[in-house]
Tab-separated table of C-alpha atoms in Angstrom:
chain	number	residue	atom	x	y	z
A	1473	UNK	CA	0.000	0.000	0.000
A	1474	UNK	CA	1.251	3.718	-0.658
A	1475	UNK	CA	1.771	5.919	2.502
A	1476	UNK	CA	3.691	9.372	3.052
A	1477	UNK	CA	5.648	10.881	5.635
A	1478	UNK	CA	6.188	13.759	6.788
A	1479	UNK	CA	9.167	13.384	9.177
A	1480	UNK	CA	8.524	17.245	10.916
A	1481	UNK	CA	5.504	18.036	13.030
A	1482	UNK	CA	6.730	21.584	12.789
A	1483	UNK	CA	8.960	23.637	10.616
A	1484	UNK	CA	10.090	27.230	11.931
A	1485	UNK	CA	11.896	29.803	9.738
A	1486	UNK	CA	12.283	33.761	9.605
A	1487	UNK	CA	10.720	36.122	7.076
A	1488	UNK	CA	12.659	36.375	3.964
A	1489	UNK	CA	14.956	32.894	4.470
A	1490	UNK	CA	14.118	30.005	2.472
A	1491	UNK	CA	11.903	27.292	3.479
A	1492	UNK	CA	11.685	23.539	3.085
A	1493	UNK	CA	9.151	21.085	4.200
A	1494	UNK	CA	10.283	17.221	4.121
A	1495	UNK	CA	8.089	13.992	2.381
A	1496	UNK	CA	8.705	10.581	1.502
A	1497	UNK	CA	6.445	8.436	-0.100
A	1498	UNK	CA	6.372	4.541	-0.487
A	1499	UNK	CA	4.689	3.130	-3.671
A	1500	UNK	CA	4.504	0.576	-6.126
A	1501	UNK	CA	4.679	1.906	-9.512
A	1502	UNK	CA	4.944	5.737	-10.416
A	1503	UNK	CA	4.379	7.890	-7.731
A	1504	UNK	CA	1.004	10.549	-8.266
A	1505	UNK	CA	2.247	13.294	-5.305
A	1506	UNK	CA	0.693	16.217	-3.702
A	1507	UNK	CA	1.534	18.945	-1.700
A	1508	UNK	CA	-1.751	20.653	0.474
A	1509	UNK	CA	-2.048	23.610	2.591
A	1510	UNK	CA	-4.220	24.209	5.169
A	1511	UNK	CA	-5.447	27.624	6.988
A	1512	UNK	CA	-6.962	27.279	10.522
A	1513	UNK	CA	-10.236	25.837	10.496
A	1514	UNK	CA	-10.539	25.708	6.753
A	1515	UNK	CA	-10.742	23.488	4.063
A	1516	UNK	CA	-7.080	22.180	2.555
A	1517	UNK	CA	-6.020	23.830	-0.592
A	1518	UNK	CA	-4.056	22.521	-3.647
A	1519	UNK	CA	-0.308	23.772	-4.028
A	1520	UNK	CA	0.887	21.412	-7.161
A	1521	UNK	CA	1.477	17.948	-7.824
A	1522	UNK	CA	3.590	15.794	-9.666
A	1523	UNK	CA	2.704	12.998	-12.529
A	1524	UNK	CA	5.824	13.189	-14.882
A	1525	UNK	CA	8.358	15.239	-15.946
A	1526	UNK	CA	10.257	17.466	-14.833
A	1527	UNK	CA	11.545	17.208	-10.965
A	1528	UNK	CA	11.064	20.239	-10.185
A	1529	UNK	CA	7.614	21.207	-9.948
A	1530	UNK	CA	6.102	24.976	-9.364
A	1531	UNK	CA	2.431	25.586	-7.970
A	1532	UNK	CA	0.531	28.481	-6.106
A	1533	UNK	CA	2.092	30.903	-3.919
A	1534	UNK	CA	5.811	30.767	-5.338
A	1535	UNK	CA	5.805	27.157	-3.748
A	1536	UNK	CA	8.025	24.499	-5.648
A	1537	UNK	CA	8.709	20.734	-4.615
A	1538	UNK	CA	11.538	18.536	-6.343
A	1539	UNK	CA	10.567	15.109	-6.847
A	1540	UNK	CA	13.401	12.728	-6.027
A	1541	UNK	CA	13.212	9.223	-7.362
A	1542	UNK	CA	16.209	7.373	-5.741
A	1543	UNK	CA	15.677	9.375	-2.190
A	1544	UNK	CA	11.987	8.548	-2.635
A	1545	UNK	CA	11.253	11.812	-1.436
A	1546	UNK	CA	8.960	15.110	-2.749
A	1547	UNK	CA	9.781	17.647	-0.316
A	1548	UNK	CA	8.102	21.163	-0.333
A	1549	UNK	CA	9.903	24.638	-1.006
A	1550	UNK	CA	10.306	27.781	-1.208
A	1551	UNK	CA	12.956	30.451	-1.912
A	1552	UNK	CA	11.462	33.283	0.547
A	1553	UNK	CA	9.273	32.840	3.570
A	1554	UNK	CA	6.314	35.033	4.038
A	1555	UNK	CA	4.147	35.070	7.757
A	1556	UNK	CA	1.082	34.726	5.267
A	1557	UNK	CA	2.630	31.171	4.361
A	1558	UNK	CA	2.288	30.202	8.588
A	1559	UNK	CA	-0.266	26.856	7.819
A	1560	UNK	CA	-0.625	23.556	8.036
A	1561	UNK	CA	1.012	21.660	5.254
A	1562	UNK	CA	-0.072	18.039	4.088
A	1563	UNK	CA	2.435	15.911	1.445
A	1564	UNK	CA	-0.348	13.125	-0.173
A	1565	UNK	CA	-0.167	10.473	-2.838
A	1566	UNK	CA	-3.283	9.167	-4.996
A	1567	UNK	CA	-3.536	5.197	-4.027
A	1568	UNK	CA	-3.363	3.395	-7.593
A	1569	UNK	CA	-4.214	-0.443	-6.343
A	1570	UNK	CA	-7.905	0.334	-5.903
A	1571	UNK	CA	-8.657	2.713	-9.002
A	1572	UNK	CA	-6.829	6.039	-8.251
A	1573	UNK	CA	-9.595	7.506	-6.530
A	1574	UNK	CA	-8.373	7.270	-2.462
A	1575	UNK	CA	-5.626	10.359	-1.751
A	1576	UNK	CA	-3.547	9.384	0.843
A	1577	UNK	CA	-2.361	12.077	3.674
A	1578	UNK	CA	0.500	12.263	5.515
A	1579	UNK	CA	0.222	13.794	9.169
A	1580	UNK	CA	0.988	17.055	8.316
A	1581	UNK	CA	3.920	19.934	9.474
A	1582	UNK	CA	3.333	23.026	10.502
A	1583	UNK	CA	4.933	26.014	9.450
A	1584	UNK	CA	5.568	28.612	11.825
A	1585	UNK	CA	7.425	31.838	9.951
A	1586	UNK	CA	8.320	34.237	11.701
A	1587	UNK	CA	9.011	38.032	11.132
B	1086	UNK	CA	-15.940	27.130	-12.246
B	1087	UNK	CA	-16.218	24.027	-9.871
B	1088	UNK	CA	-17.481	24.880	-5.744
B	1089	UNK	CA	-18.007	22.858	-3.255
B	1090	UNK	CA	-20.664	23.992	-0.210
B	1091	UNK	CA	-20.247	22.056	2.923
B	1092	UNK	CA	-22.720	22.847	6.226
B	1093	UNK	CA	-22.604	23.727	8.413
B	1094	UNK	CA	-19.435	25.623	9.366
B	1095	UNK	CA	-19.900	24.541	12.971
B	1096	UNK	CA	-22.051	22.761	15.267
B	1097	UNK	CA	-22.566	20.731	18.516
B	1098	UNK	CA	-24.567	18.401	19.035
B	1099	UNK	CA	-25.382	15.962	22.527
B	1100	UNK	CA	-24.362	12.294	22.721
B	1101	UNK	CA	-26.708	10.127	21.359
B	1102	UNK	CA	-28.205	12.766	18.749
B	1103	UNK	CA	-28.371	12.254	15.440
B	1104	UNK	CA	-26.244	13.526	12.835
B	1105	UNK	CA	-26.659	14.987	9.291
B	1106	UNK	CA	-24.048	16.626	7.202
B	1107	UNK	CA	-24.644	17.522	4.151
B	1108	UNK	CA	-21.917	18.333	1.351
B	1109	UNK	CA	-23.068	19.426	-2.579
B	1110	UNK	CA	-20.435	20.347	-5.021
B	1111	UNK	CA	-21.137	22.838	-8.379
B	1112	UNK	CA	-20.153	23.041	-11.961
B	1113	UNK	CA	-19.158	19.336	-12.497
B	1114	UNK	CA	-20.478	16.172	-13.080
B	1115	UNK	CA	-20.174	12.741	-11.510
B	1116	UNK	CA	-17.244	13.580	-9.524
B	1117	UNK	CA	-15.827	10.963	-6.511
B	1118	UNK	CA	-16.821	12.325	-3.392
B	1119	UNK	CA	-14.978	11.890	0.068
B	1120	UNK	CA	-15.771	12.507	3.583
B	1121	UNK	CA	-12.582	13.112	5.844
B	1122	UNK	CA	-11.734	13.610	9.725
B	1123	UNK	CA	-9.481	15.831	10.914
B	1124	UNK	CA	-8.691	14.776	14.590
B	1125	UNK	CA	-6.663	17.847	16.788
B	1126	UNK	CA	-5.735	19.807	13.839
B	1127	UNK	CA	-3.715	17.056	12.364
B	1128	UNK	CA	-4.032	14.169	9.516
B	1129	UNK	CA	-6.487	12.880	7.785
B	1130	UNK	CA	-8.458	10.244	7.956
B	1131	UNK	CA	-10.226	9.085	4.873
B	1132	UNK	CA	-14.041	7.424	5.863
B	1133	UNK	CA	-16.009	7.331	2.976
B	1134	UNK	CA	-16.047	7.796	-1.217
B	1135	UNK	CA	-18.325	7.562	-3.101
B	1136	UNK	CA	-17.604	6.243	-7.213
B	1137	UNK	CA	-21.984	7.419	-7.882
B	1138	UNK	CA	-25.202	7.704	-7.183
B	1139	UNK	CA	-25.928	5.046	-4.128
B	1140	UNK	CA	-22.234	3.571	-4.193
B	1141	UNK	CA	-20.399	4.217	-0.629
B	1142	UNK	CA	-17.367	2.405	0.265
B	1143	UNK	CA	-16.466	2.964	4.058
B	1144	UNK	CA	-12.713	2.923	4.918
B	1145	UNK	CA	-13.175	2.186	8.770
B	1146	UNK	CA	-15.727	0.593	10.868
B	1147	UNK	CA	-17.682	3.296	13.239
B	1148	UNK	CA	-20.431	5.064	13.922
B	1149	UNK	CA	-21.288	7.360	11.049
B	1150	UNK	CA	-23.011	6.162	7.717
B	1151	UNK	CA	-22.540	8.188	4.058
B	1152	UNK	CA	-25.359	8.366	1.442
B	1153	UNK	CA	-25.531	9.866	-2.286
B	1154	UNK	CA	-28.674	10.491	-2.862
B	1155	UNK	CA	-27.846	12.506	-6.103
B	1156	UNK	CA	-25.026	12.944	-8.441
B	1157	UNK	CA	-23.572	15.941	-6.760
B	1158	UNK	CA	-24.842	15.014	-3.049
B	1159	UNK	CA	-22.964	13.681	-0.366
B	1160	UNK	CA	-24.153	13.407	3.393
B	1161	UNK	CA	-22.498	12.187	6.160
B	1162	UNK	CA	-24.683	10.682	9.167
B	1163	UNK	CA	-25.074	9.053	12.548
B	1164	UNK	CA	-28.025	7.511	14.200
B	1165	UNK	CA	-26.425	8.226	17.694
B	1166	UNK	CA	-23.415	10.185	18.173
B	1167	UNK	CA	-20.831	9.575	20.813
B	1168	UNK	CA	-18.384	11.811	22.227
B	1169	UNK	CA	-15.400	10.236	19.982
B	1170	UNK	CA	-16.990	11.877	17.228
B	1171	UNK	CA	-15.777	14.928	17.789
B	1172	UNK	CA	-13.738	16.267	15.112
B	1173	UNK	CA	-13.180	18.554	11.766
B	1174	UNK	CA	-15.417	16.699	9.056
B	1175	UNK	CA	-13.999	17.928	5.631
B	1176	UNK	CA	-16.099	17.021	2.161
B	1177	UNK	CA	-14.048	16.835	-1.021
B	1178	UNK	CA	-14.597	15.890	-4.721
B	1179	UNK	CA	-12.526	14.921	-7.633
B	1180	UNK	CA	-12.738	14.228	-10.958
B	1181	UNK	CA	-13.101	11.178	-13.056
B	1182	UNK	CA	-10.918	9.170	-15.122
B	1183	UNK	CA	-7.828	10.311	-14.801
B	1184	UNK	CA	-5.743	9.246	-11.862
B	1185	UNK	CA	-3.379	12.255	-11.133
B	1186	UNK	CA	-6.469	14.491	-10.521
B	1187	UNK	CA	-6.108	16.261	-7.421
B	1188	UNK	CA	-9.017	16.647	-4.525
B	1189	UNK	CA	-10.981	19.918	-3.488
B	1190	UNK	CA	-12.216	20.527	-0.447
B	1191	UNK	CA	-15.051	22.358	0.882
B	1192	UNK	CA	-14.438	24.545	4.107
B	1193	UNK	CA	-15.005	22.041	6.880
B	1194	UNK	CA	-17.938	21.569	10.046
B	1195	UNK	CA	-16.257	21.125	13.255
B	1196	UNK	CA	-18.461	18.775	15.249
B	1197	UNK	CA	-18.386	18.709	18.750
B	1198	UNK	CA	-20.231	16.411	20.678
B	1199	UNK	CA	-21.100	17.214	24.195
């Protein structure tokens, strides 16, 4: 079965430094990744994902994550921290064995950044 | 463009009332639909998806029960609730066919049960 991890329960980092937020991912077969974040008592948004292609991968927010086959990791970053970008973050992969419809969720790190 | 309305935002409810949360999702058609729990602000815990109309699969035994009444329809219920069911209920849908499609979520009800 796939899983993630997300080795940090919390990540902290000042204003203007660059930030990184750690996954690994177990699967049979090509990976489908995600990166989520989530804002106090709301809904989780998409950053990006990756299928294919390149490793490095660019979604909302001037977030990037490099996908890294032989580490077996897909960790989250981002060149300058902002407060705004304080959150919950959530690393997922899309479970293939049962028809690619179950995402699963790692435990989630939060970001503290701080001014 | 795609929404998804989940209700409510918040609510508590005593032990042993029943439950009813109700999830709907705009501007697409027979999209999987997923009910998650969030326990303290943490991961998440997939419960149920739905493939269509009347088809639930439950990922862990428990209290609450899922229906799809209609295409776009998903609600999330319990006969009795008990204080373990406490928790941020999150509603999300995704689209067919492909498998790299990723999930959207609507806004969350944080259930407490007193």
């Amino acid at each position: 079965a796939q899983s993630v991890a997300q080795p940090e329960d919390q990540v902290n980092v000042a204003e203007g430094n660059p930030l990184t937020v750690k996954c690994t991912y177990s699967v049979s077969g090509n990976p489908y990744l995600f990166w989520y974040v989530q804002y106090p008592n709301r809904g989780l948004q998409f950053l990006l994902k990756y299928i294919t292609g390149d490793n490095l991968v660019k979604g909302s927010y001037g977030f990037e994550a490099e996908f890294n086959k032989s580490q077996t990791s897909f960790h989250l970053k981002k060149p300058s921290a902002l407060v705004s970008d304080s959150a919950l973050y959530f690393c997922a992969v899309r479970e293939l064995n049962t028809g690619g419809f179950k995402t699963i969720f790692g435990a989630g790190t939060r970001l503290f950044v701080k001014a | 463009s795609q929404t998804i309305h989940q209700w409510p935002a918040t609510l508590v409810q005593p032990v042993g009332s029943p439950l009813s949360l109700e999830c709907t999702v705009e501007g697409t058609s027979n999209p999987n639909l997923y009910w998650y729990r969030q326990a303290a602000g943490r991961g998440l815990q997939l419960l149920f998806y739905s493939v269509g109309i009347g088809q639930i699969s439950s990922e862990v035994p428990q209290n609450l029960s899922a229906s799809r009444p209609q295409d776009r329809q998903f609600i999330l219920s319990s006969k009795k609730l008990l204080l373990s069911d406490s928790g941020f209920y999150l509603c999300a849908w995704s689209v067919k066919g492909p498998t790299n499609t990723e999930a959207f979520f609507g806004q969350g009800t944080r259930l407490t049960v007193v």
